[in-house]
């Protein structure tokens, strides 16, 4: 904590998909559990691939405000034919879509958050909608002080209103908030708003078959292997 | 749980000041701890008395959106002269104003919420701002799943947008939300939006010197003596 950029941090805001929970492993398991005749890992990746373009349609104003649950469902409905799964019925689609509410935390998540909570206010800052984030917290026992979402601000990250909105609602200056994420783009947008940033390596985010470059970048305030390592770096 | 109005409830939304935490006792203790030459109980009541008119100024559009912290401070600054306390300095005023972030829960609160959380999603729905509610939760160990505030919706209860906003963000129908509050007006406004309601007796809300009529009213779905009693009524 000799680093003066760290001494005044009051709030840790967490990206969720990939950073706190393992979407790839969880979606893969859910697809396998439904015994669909499909490569579950490839299906999980394809579903997730539709995520950024779908949010971009909303951010660009081509589609009115739409929560992630509805975007996930749009992507799913578009995806199923290309996987030969057009005959999934409504109940199956509904169930599968809610798999995003049942994502498991990474093994270090709960222990890491619990340690960090002793010293910092912990909030989510996720593009996932509020009900999804609440379900994930109950499912995984995530000890948030506060659940903030793109839905709270009605715009998606990386829009500045999301990062600055966290500071405003929690009544701190932007530089008193540290965004914790496994994605450079998210962290860079937060840094541009004056937030501190912590990159968390999640080498398995896209599954064991796909490699992810988790090498440090100088632009981030901190580089942590996982959330217990982040607690250590922050002296929490 | 034979009552069919109760079987489909998914979310309990809690009023906070008076319902979950003891503002009168806590403000009184904070004022006493500052050793001000003043009747601390009367001071607490007078401060709270300014609360509704202040919110009404915002709701009526006479004042732009203003969070409760700022309203509490306005009321405090207006109040001090009449209590002979004009000479309180800025640091003292700042400290005193944040007493609203340090209100203690009622004795049954944590045990009651912990039981209710096993079966229901628990959220705040308070006119207190988000940072205040987060501080109260950390101070009292309140196990919320979600912190929602008038500030989330940028309008104060009893505006319908607050009650309906809870249902919308948590992705349930209004009748799947039960508002829990110690105030009839709040509950009646929620009921008008289709929410279920639970009145909680808080006979000491205004301190031991002032009586509060806590007799049951037929208009509420449930009438609970305290939060453990509410858990019992809901079979949680």
Short mmCIF file of C-alpha atoms in Angstrom, two decimals:
data_model
loop_
_atom_site.label_atom_id
_atom_site.label_comp_id
_atom_site.label_asym_id
_atom_site.label_seq_id
_atom_site.Cartn_x
_atom_site.Cartn_y
_atom_site.Cartn_z
CA UNK A 1 0.00 0.00 0.00
CA UNK A 2 3.00 2.28 -0.40
CA UNK A 3 1.54 3.09 -3.81
CA UNK A 4 -0.28 6.40 -3.36
CA UNK A 5 -2.75 5.52 -6.13
CA UNK A 6 -4.13 2.85 -3.80
CA UNK A 7 -4.39 4.60 -0.45
CA UNK A 8 -7.61 6.45 -1.13
CA UNK A 9 -9.62 3.68 -2.80
CA UNK A 10 -13.00 3.16 -1.12
CA UNK A 11 -15.02 1.15 -3.65
CA UNK A 12 -14.22 -1.91 -5.73
CA UNK A 13 -16.55 -2.29 -8.72
CA UNK A 14 -16.51 -5.72 -10.33
CA UNK A 15 -17.14 -6.80 -13.84
CA UNK A 16 -18.99 -10.10 -13.46
CA UNK A 17 -19.08 -12.36 -16.57
CA UNK A 18 -15.64 -13.94 -16.81
CA UNK A 19 -14.19 -11.91 -13.94
CA UNK A 20 -16.28 -13.18 -11.01
CA UNK A 21 -18.13 -16.12 -12.57
CA UNK A 22 -17.13 -18.75 -15.12
CA UNK A 23 -19.67 -18.30 -17.90
CA UNK A 24 -17.95 -20.69 -20.31
CA UNK A 25 -17.74 -23.64 -17.95
CA UNK A 26 -21.23 -23.04 -16.56
CA UNK A 27 -23.00 -22.65 -19.91
CA UNK A 28 -21.16 -25.70 -21.20
CA UNK A 29 -22.35 -27.75 -18.23
CA UNK A 30 -25.94 -26.53 -18.62
CA UNK A 31 -25.98 -27.41 -22.31
CA UNK A 32 -24.51 -30.86 -21.57
CA UNK A 33 -27.08 -31.41 -18.82
CA UNK A 34 -29.86 -30.85 -21.37
CA UNK A 35 -28.32 -33.67 -23.43
CA UNK A 36 -28.53 -31.69 -26.66
CA UNK A 37 -26.74 -33.17 -29.64
CA UNK A 38 -24.22 -30.36 -29.91
CA UNK A 39 -20.62 -29.42 -29.06
CA UNK A 40 -21.44 -27.67 -25.79
CA UNK A 41 -18.16 -25.73 -25.58
CA UNK A 42 -18.50 -24.41 -29.11
CA UNK A 43 -22.15 -23.54 -28.41
CA UNK A 44 -21.19 -21.55 -25.29
CA UNK A 45 -18.57 -19.60 -27.27
CA UNK A 46 -20.98 -18.87 -30.11
CA UNK A 47 -23.66 -17.64 -27.72
CA UNK A 48 -21.22 -15.34 -25.99
CA UNK A 49 -19.94 -14.10 -29.33
CA UNK A 50 -23.31 -12.54 -30.05
CA UNK A 51 -23.13 -10.53 -26.83
CA UNK A 52 -21.06 -7.51 -27.84
CA UNK A 53 -22.78 -6.96 -31.21
CA UNK A 54 -26.18 -7.18 -29.48
CA UNK A 55 -25.22 -4.54 -26.89
CA UNK A 56 -23.77 -2.41 -29.67
CA UNK A 57 -27.14 -2.40 -31.42
CA UNK A 58 -28.64 -0.94 -28.23
CA UNK A 59 -25.76 1.49 -27.63
CA UNK A 60 -25.96 2.69 -31.25
CA UNK A 61 -29.67 3.34 -30.87
CA UNK A 62 -30.69 0.71 -33.44
CA UNK A 63 -32.70 -1.01 -30.69
CA UNK A 64 -34.33 0.64 -27.66
CA UNK A 65 -33.12 -0.15 -24.15
CA UNK A 66 -33.10 -3.94 -23.85
CA UNK A 67 -31.85 -5.92 -20.87
CA UNK A 68 -29.29 -8.68 -21.24
CA UNK A 69 -31.84 -11.42 -20.57
CA UNK A 70 -33.69 -10.34 -23.70
CA UNK A 71 -30.48 -9.95 -25.71
CA UNK A 72 -29.32 -13.41 -24.64
CA UNK A 73 -32.66 -14.77 -25.82
CA UNK A 74 -32.46 -12.97 -29.18
CA UNK A 75 -28.96 -14.37 -29.74
CA UNK A 76 -30.07 -17.84 -28.67
CA UNK A 77 -33.02 -17.87 -31.07
CA UNK A 78 -30.75 -16.79 -33.92
CA UNK A 79 -28.12 -19.34 -32.96
CA UNK A 80 -30.17 -22.50 -32.56
CA UNK A 81 -30.79 -23.20 -36.29
CA UNK A 82 -27.07 -23.12 -37.09
CA UNK A 83 -26.52 -25.79 -34.43
CA UNK A 84 -29.39 -27.92 -35.77
CA UNK A 85 -31.49 -27.14 -32.69
CA UNK A 86 -34.45 -25.33 -34.26
CA UNK A 87 -36.87 -27.72 -32.59
CA UNK A 88 -36.09 -26.64 -29.02
CA UNK A 89 -39.44 -25.74 -27.50
CA UNK A 90 -40.29 -22.58 -25.55
CA UNK A 91 -39.80 -24.18 -22.13
CA UNK A 92 -36.35 -25.47 -23.15
CA UNK A 93 -35.33 -22.07 -24.55
CA UNK A 94 -36.56 -20.31 -21.43
CA UNK A 95 -34.68 -22.72 -19.19
CA UNK A 96 -31.49 -22.47 -21.25
CA UNK A 97 -31.63 -18.67 -21.35
CA UNK A 98 -31.77 -18.55 -17.56
CA UNK A 99 -28.53 -20.54 -17.39
CA UNK A 100 -26.93 -17.09 -17.31
CA UNK A 101 -28.55 -16.63 -13.87
CA UNK A 102 -26.86 -19.81 -12.60
CA UNK A 103 -23.22 -19.22 -13.52
CA UNK A 104 -20.78 -20.57 -10.95
CA UNK A 105 -18.15 -18.36 -9.31
CA UNK A 106 -14.48 -19.10 -9.94
CA UNK A 107 -12.92 -21.11 -7.08
CA UNK A 108 -11.22 -18.03 -5.55
CA UNK A 109 -14.19 -15.67 -5.89
CA UNK A 110 -16.07 -16.01 -2.61
CA UNK A 111 -12.93 -16.14 -0.46
CA UNK A 112 -11.47 -13.19 -2.34
CA UNK A 113 -14.58 -11.03 -2.09
CA UNK A 114 -15.01 -11.87 1.58
CA UNK A 115 -11.49 -10.63 2.32
CA UNK A 116 -11.87 -7.53 0.16
CA UNK A 117 -15.20 -6.65 1.78
CA UNK A 118 -13.54 -6.09 5.14
CA UNK A 119 -11.79 -3.02 3.75
CA UNK A 120 -13.78 -1.91 0.69
CA UNK A 121 -17.34 -1.38 -0.45
CA UNK A 122 -17.97 -4.06 -3.07
CA UNK A 123 -20.36 -3.47 -5.93
CA UNK A 124 -21.02 -5.13 -9.22
CA UNK A 125 -20.72 -3.09 -12.39
CA UNK A 126 -21.92 -5.52 -14.98
CA UNK A 127 -23.80 -5.37 -18.25
CA UNK A 128 -25.96 -8.16 -16.80
CA UNK A 129 -29.38 -6.97 -15.65
CA UNK A 130 -30.23 -6.52 -11.98
CA UNK A 131 -32.32 -9.67 -11.57
CA UNK A 132 -29.58 -11.74 -13.22
CA UNK A 133 -26.94 -10.29 -10.89
CA UNK A 134 -29.15 -10.89 -7.84
CA UNK A 135 -29.69 -14.49 -8.90
CA UNK A 136 -25.95 -15.00 -9.44
CA UNK A 137 -25.23 -13.58 -6.00
CA UNK A 138 -27.75 -15.89 -4.34
CA UNK A 139 -26.57 -18.86 -6.41
CA UNK A 140 -22.90 -18.34 -5.64
CA UNK A 141 -23.07 -16.67 -2.23
CA UNK A 142 -21.40 -13.48 -3.49
CA UNK A 143 -21.26 -10.95 -0.65
CA UNK A 144 -21.92 -7.70 -2.55
CA UNK A 145 -22.66 -4.52 -0.66
CA UNK A 146 -24.52 -3.24 -3.67
CA UNK A 147 -25.70 -4.51 -7.05
CA UNK A 148 -25.20 -1.95 -9.82
CA UNK A 149 -25.78 -2.79 -13.44
CA UNK A 150 -25.82 -1.19 -16.85
CA UNK A 151 -29.57 -1.45 -16.29
CA UNK A 152 -29.26 0.95 -13.34
CA UNK A 153 -27.92 3.56 -15.75
CA UNK A 154 -29.80 2.33 -18.82
CA UNK A 155 -26.64 2.19 -20.88
CA UNK A 156 -24.00 -0.43 -21.43
CA UNK A 157 -20.32 -0.42 -20.58
CA UNK A 158 -18.01 0.95 -21.86
CA UNK A 159 -20.19 4.11 -21.77
CA UNK A 160 -18.68 6.62 -19.29
CA UNK A 161 -22.06 7.06 -17.54
CA UNK A 162 -21.70 3.57 -16.08
CA UNK A 163 -18.28 4.12 -14.47
CA UNK A 164 -19.04 7.64 -13.34
CA UNK A 165 -22.47 6.49 -12.14
CA UNK A 166 -20.86 4.11 -9.65
CA UNK A 167 -18.82 6.95 -8.15
CA UNK A 168 -21.85 9.22 -8.01
CA UNK A 169 -24.21 6.68 -6.38
CA UNK A 170 -21.60 5.61 -3.85
CA UNK A 171 -20.68 9.21 -3.19
CA UNK A 172 -16.96 9.02 -3.89
CA UNK A 173 -14.65 10.58 -6.45
CA UNK A 174 -13.91 8.52 -9.60
CA UNK A 175 -10.32 7.94 -8.45
CA UNK A 176 -11.68 6.36 -5.25
CA UNK A 177 -13.24 3.58 -7.32
CA UNK A 178 -11.24 0.67 -8.70
CA UNK A 179 -12.77 -1.35 -11.52
CA UNK A 180 -11.84 -5.02 -11.32
CA UNK A 181 -12.14 -6.87 -14.62
CA UNK A 182 -10.63 -9.56 -16.80
CA UNK A 183 -11.03 -7.44 -19.94
CA UNK A 184 -8.71 -4.69 -21.11
CA UNK A 185 -11.33 -2.69 -23.00
CA UNK A 186 -13.53 -2.36 -19.91
CA UNK A 187 -10.58 -1.29 -17.76
CA UNK A 188 -9.32 1.21 -20.30
CA UNK A 189 -12.73 2.86 -20.53
CA UNK A 190 -12.86 3.07 -16.72
CA UNK A 191 -9.36 4.54 -16.57
CA UNK A 192 -10.40 7.20 -19.09
CA UNK A 193 -13.08 8.24 -16.57
CA UNK A 194 -10.48 8.54 -13.80
CA UNK A 195 -11.09 5.21 -12.06
CA UNK A 196 -8.27 2.99 -10.81
CA UNK A 197 -8.13 -0.41 -12.48
CA UNK A 198 -7.20 -3.98 -11.60
CA UNK A 199 -6.79 -6.59 -14.31
CA UNK A 200 -7.58 -10.14 -13.19
CA UNK A 201 -6.17 -13.02 -15.16
CA UNK A 202 -8.84 -15.50 -16.14
CA UNK A 203 -6.89 -17.73 -18.51
CA UNK A 204 -9.77 -20.22 -18.76
CA UNK A 205 -12.46 -17.64 -19.49
CA UNK A 206 -13.04 -19.03 -22.99
CA UNK A 207 -12.57 -22.64 -21.95
CA UNK A 208 -9.57 -24.95 -22.09
CA UNK A 209 -9.59 -25.14 -25.90
CA UNK A 210 -9.03 -21.45 -26.46
CA UNK A 211 -6.03 -19.49 -25.23
CA UNK A 212 -6.31 -16.04 -23.68
CA UNK A 213 -3.43 -13.62 -23.45
CA UNK A 214 -3.28 -12.60 -19.79
CA UNK A 215 0.08 -10.85 -19.87
CA UNK A 216 0.32 -7.63 -17.84
CA UNK A 217 -0.29 -4.24 -19.42
CA UNK A 218 1.33 -1.18 -17.91
CA UNK A 219 -1.86 0.87 -18.31
CA UNK A 220 -3.63 -0.89 -15.42
CA UNK A 221 -3.09 0.15 -11.82
CA UNK A 222 -2.82 -3.48 -10.66
CA UNK A 223 -2.42 -6.90 -12.24
CA UNK A 224 -3.79 -9.79 -10.17
CA UNK A 225 -3.72 -13.51 -10.86
CA UNK A 226 -7.07 -13.96 -9.05
CA UNK A 227 -9.17 -12.26 -6.37
CA UNK A 228 -7.19 -13.56 -3.39
CA UNK A 229 -4.09 -12.19 -5.06
CA UNK A 230 -5.91 -8.86 -5.48
CA UNK A 231 -6.71 -8.86 -1.75
CA UNK A 232 -3.04 -9.43 -1.07
CA UNK A 233 -1.98 -6.60 -3.40
CA UNK A 234 -4.44 -4.27 -1.67
CA UNK A 235 -3.42 -5.36 1.81
CA UNK A 236 -6.97 -6.50 2.56
CA UNK B 1 -49.37 -20.01 3.64
CA UNK B 2 -52.87 -21.16 2.87
CA UNK B 3 -53.52 -17.56 1.88
CA UNK B 4 -53.31 -17.48 -1.90
CA UNK B 5 -52.16 -13.86 -1.87
CA UNK B 6 -48.91 -15.08 -0.29
CA UNK B 7 -48.01 -18.14 -2.31
CA UNK B 8 -46.56 -16.34 -5.29
CA UNK B 9 -44.50 -13.68 -3.50
CA UNK B 10 -40.88 -13.67 -4.66
CA UNK B 11 -39.48 -10.35 -3.45
CA UNK B 12 -39.70 -8.51 -0.14
CA UNK B 13 -38.97 -4.79 -0.48
CA UNK B 14 -38.22 -3.02 2.78
CA UNK B 15 -38.75 0.51 3.86
CA UNK B 16 -35.70 1.28 5.99
CA UNK B 17 -35.98 4.33 8.30
CA UNK B 18 -38.13 3.22 11.21
CA UNK B 19 -38.93 -0.18 9.73
CA UNK B 20 -35.48 -1.77 9.65
CA UNK B 21 -33.41 0.71 11.65
CA UNK B 22 -34.15 2.83 14.72
CA UNK B 23 -33.53 6.37 13.51
CA UNK B 24 -34.90 8.02 16.65
CA UNK B 25 -32.78 6.11 19.13
CA UNK B 26 -29.69 6.31 16.95
CA UNK B 27 -29.88 10.03 16.20
CA UNK B 28 -30.58 10.70 19.86
CA UNK B 29 -27.47 8.75 20.88
CA UNK B 30 -25.32 10.52 18.28
CA UNK B 31 -26.50 13.95 19.46
CA UNK B 32 -25.85 12.98 23.08
CA UNK B 33 -22.40 11.67 22.18
CA UNK B 34 -21.52 15.11 20.77
CA UNK B 35 -22.42 16.57 24.17
CA UNK B 36 -24.49 19.36 22.65
CA UNK B 37 -26.55 21.40 25.08
CA UNK B 38 -29.89 20.29 23.68
CA UNK B 39 -32.78 17.90 24.27
CA UNK B 40 -31.48 15.13 22.01
CA UNK B 41 -34.83 13.35 21.64
CA UNK B 42 -36.62 16.52 20.69
CA UNK B 43 -33.81 17.37 18.27
CA UNK B 44 -34.09 13.96 16.57
CA UNK B 45 -37.84 14.42 16.15
CA UNK B 46 -37.48 17.95 14.77
CA UNK B 47 -34.84 16.83 12.26
CA UNK B 48 -37.02 13.99 11.06
CA UNK B 49 -40.01 16.31 10.85
CA UNK B 50 -38.32 18.26 8.07
CA UNK B 51 -37.95 15.09 6.01
CA UNK B 52 -41.32 14.83 4.30
CA UNK B 53 -41.64 18.53 3.42
CA UNK B 54 -38.11 18.44 1.98
CA UNK B 55 -38.89 15.47 -0.25
CA UNK B 56 -42.14 17.11 -1.25
CA UNK B 57 -40.22 20.14 -2.53
CA UNK B 58 -38.30 17.77 -4.81
CA UNK B 59 -41.37 15.76 -5.83
CA UNK B 60 -43.27 18.97 -6.60
CA UNK B 61 -40.43 20.17 -8.81
CA UNK B 62 -39.61 23.17 -6.61
CA UNK B 63 -36.09 21.75 -6.22
CA UNK B 64 -34.21 19.56 -8.72
CA UNK B 65 -33.33 15.97 -7.87
CA UNK B 66 -31.59 16.06 -4.48
CA UNK B 67 -30.46 13.05 -2.50
CA UNK B 68 -31.46 12.55 1.12
CA UNK B 69 -27.97 13.32 2.42
CA UNK B 70 -28.31 16.82 0.97
CA UNK B 71 -31.88 17.21 2.22
CA UNK B 72 -30.86 16.09 5.72
CA UNK B 73 -28.13 18.71 5.62
CA UNK B 74 -30.50 21.47 4.47
CA UNK B 75 -32.91 20.60 7.27
CA UNK B 76 -30.09 20.46 9.79
CA UNK B 77 -28.75 23.87 8.80
CA UNK B 78 -32.23 25.36 9.11
CA UNK B 79 -32.82 23.62 12.44
CA UNK B 80 -29.65 24.46 14.34
CA UNK B 81 -30.46 28.12 15.10
CA UNK B 82 -33.79 27.24 16.70
CA UNK B 83 -31.94 24.88 19.06
CA UNK B 84 -29.32 27.53 19.87
CA UNK B 85 -26.67 25.59 17.95
CA UNK B 86 -25.77 28.10 15.22
CA UNK B 87 -22.11 27.88 16.14
CA UNK B 88 -21.66 24.23 15.13
CA UNK B 89 -18.73 24.23 12.73
CA UNK B 90 -18.60 22.55 9.32
CA UNK B 91 -16.83 19.42 10.60
CA UNK B 92 -19.44 18.97 13.33
CA UNK B 93 -22.32 19.47 10.89
CA UNK B 94 -20.76 17.02 8.44
CA UNK B 95 -20.26 14.43 11.17
CA UNK B 96 -23.77 14.88 12.54
CA UNK B 97 -25.35 14.64 9.10
CA UNK B 98 -23.66 11.30 8.51
CA UNK B 99 -25.30 9.95 11.68
CA UNK B 100 -28.04 8.85 9.25
CA UNK B 101 -25.46 6.42 7.79
CA UNK B 102 -24.89 4.86 11.22
CA UNK B 103 -28.43 4.05 12.35
CA UNK B 104 -28.69 0.82 14.34
CA UNK B 105 -31.03 -1.99 13.31
CA UNK B 106 -33.90 -2.93 15.62
CA UNK B 107 -33.05 -5.97 17.78
CA UNK B 108 -35.07 -8.37 15.59
CA UNK B 109 -33.88 -7.01 12.24
CA UNK B 110 -30.82 -9.12 11.38
CA UNK B 111 -32.34 -12.38 12.62
CA UNK B 112 -35.59 -11.62 10.79
CA UNK B 113 -33.92 -10.70 7.50
CA UNK B 114 -31.64 -13.74 7.68
CA UNK B 115 -34.66 -16.04 8.00
CA UNK B 116 -36.62 -14.25 5.28
CA UNK B 117 -33.66 -14.33 2.88
CA UNK B 118 -33.77 -18.13 2.74
CA UNK B 119 -37.07 -17.94 0.89
CA UNK B 120 -37.28 -14.45 -0.64
CA UNK B 121 -35.17 -11.96 -2.52
CA UNK B 122 -34.66 -9.06 -0.12
CA UNK B 123 -34.24 -5.53 -1.35
CA UNK B 124 -34.41 -2.13 0.21
CA UNK B 125 -36.88 0.38 -1.17
CA UNK B 126 -36.00 3.47 0.79
CA UNK B 127 -35.96 7.18 0.18
CA UNK B 128 -32.42 7.08 1.60
CA UNK B 129 -29.73 7.42 -1.05
CA UNK B 130 -27.69 4.45 -2.22
CA UNK B 131 -24.48 5.30 -0.32
CA UNK B 132 -26.48 5.78 2.88
CA UNK B 133 -28.19 2.41 2.47
CA UNK B 134 -24.88 0.69 1.73
CA UNK B 135 -23.35 2.24 4.84
CA UNK B 136 -26.34 1.16 6.96
CA UNK B 137 -26.03 -2.39 5.64
CA UNK B 138 -22.33 -2.56 6.45
CA UNK B 139 -22.89 -0.91 9.84
CA UNK B 140 -25.70 -3.24 10.88
CA UNK B 141 -24.82 -6.39 8.93
CA UNK B 142 -28.05 -6.28 6.92
CA UNK B 143 -28.04 -9.15 4.41
CA UNK B 144 -29.72 -7.46 1.42
CA UNK B 145 -29.68 -9.16 -1.96
CA UNK B 146 -30.05 -5.79 -3.58
CA UNK B 147 -30.02 -2.12 -2.59
CA UNK B 148 -32.70 -0.12 -4.37
CA UNK B 149 -33.44 3.47 -3.50
CA UNK B 150 -35.56 6.39 -4.59
CA UNK B 151 -32.22 7.52 -6.02
CA UNK B 152 -32.23 4.50 -8.35
CA UNK B 153 -35.45 5.83 -9.86
CA UNK B 154 -34.75 9.52 -9.24
CA UNK B 155 -38.07 10.02 -7.54
CA UNK B 156 -39.29 9.63 -4.01
CA UNK B 157 -41.84 7.29 -2.52
CA UNK B 158 -44.81 7.32 -2.63
CA UNK B 159 -44.42 7.85 -6.40
CA UNK B 160 -45.63 4.72 -8.27
CA UNK B 161 -42.39 4.59 -10.30
CA UNK B 162 -40.54 3.45 -7.17
CA UNK B 163 -42.81 0.48 -6.36
CA UNK B 164 -43.22 -0.56 -9.98
CA UNK B 165 -39.49 -0.05 -10.54
CA UNK B 166 -38.70 -2.74 -7.97
CA UNK B 167 -40.88 -5.25 -9.81
CA UNK B 168 -39.39 -4.29 -13.15
CA UNK B 169 -35.73 -4.48 -12.05
CA UNK B 170 -36.26 -7.77 -10.25
CA UNK B 171 -38.26 -9.14 -13.15
CA UNK B 172 -41.43 -10.07 -11.32
CA UNK B 173 -45.04 -8.92 -11.46
CA UNK B 174 -46.08 -6.21 -8.96
CA UNK B 175 -48.19 -8.74 -7.02
CA UNK B 176 -45.05 -10.87 -6.51
CA UNK B 177 -43.52 -8.06 -4.47
CA UNK B 178 -44.46 -7.39 -0.86
CA UNK B 179 -43.58 -4.00 0.59
CA UNK B 180 -42.66 -4.21 4.27
CA UNK B 181 -43.02 -0.94 6.13
CA UNK B 182 -44.00 0.63 9.43
CA UNK B 183 -45.94 3.40 7.69
CA UNK B 184 -49.46 3.19 6.35
CA UNK B 185 -49.04 5.83 3.62
CA UNK B 186 -46.12 3.95 2.07
CA UNK B 187 -48.01 0.65 2.14
CA UNK B 188 -51.18 2.15 0.70
CA UNK B 189 -49.27 3.65 -2.22
CA UNK B 190 -47.63 0.27 -2.86
CA UNK B 191 -50.97 -1.51 -2.70
CA UNK B 192 -52.37 0.93 -5.26
CA UNK B 193 -49.61 -0.29 -7.61
CA UNK B 194 -50.62 -3.90 -7.06
CA UNK B 195 -47.97 -4.88 -4.51
CA UNK B 196 -48.72 -6.99 -1.45
CA UNK B 197 -48.09 -5.23 1.85
CA UNK B 198 -46.92 -6.06 5.35
CA UNK B 199 -47.26 -3.55 8.15
CA UNK B 200 -44.64 -3.86 10.87
CA UNK B 201 -45.37 -2.42 14.30
CA UNK B 202 -42.59 -0.15 15.46
CA UNK B 203 -44.19 1.37 18.55
CA UNK B 204 -40.94 3.08 19.57
CA UNK B 205 -40.22 4.63 16.17
CA UNK B 206 -40.65 8.15 17.55
CA UNK B 207 -39.04 7.38 20.89
CA UNK B 208 -40.49 6.46 24.25
CA UNK B 209 -42.02 9.91 24.80
CA UNK B 210 -44.30 9.78 21.78
CA UNK B 211 -46.98 7.20 21.19
CA UNK B 212 -47.60 5.58 17.82
CA UNK B 213 -50.83 3.90 16.84
CA UNK B 214 -49.81 0.46 15.62
CA UNK B 215 -53.25 -1.10 15.50
CA UNK B 216 -53.98 -3.34 12.51
CA UNK B 217 -55.63 -2.01 9.37
CA UNK B 218 -57.58 -4.35 7.15
CA UNK B 219 -56.10 -2.81 4.00
CA UNK B 220 -52.70 -4.48 4.51
CA UNK B 221 -52.04 -8.06 3.43
CA UNK B 222 -50.20 -8.84 6.68
CA UNK B 223 -49.73 -7.26 10.09
CA UNK B 224 -46.50 -8.24 11.88
CA UNK B 225 -45.25 -7.28 15.31
CA UNK B 226 -41.62 -7.43 14.09
CA UNK B 227 -39.54 -9.09 11.38
CA UNK B 228 -39.27 -12.47 13.07
CA UNK B 229 -43.03 -12.47 13.35
CA UNK B 230 -43.21 -11.62 9.64
CA UNK B 231 -40.98 -14.62 8.89
CA UNK B 232 -43.36 -16.77 10.90
CA UNK B 233 -46.41 -15.40 9.07
CA UNK B 234 -44.73 -16.12 5.74
CA UNK B 235 -43.57 -19.58 6.78
CA UNK B 236 -39.93 -18.60 6.20
#
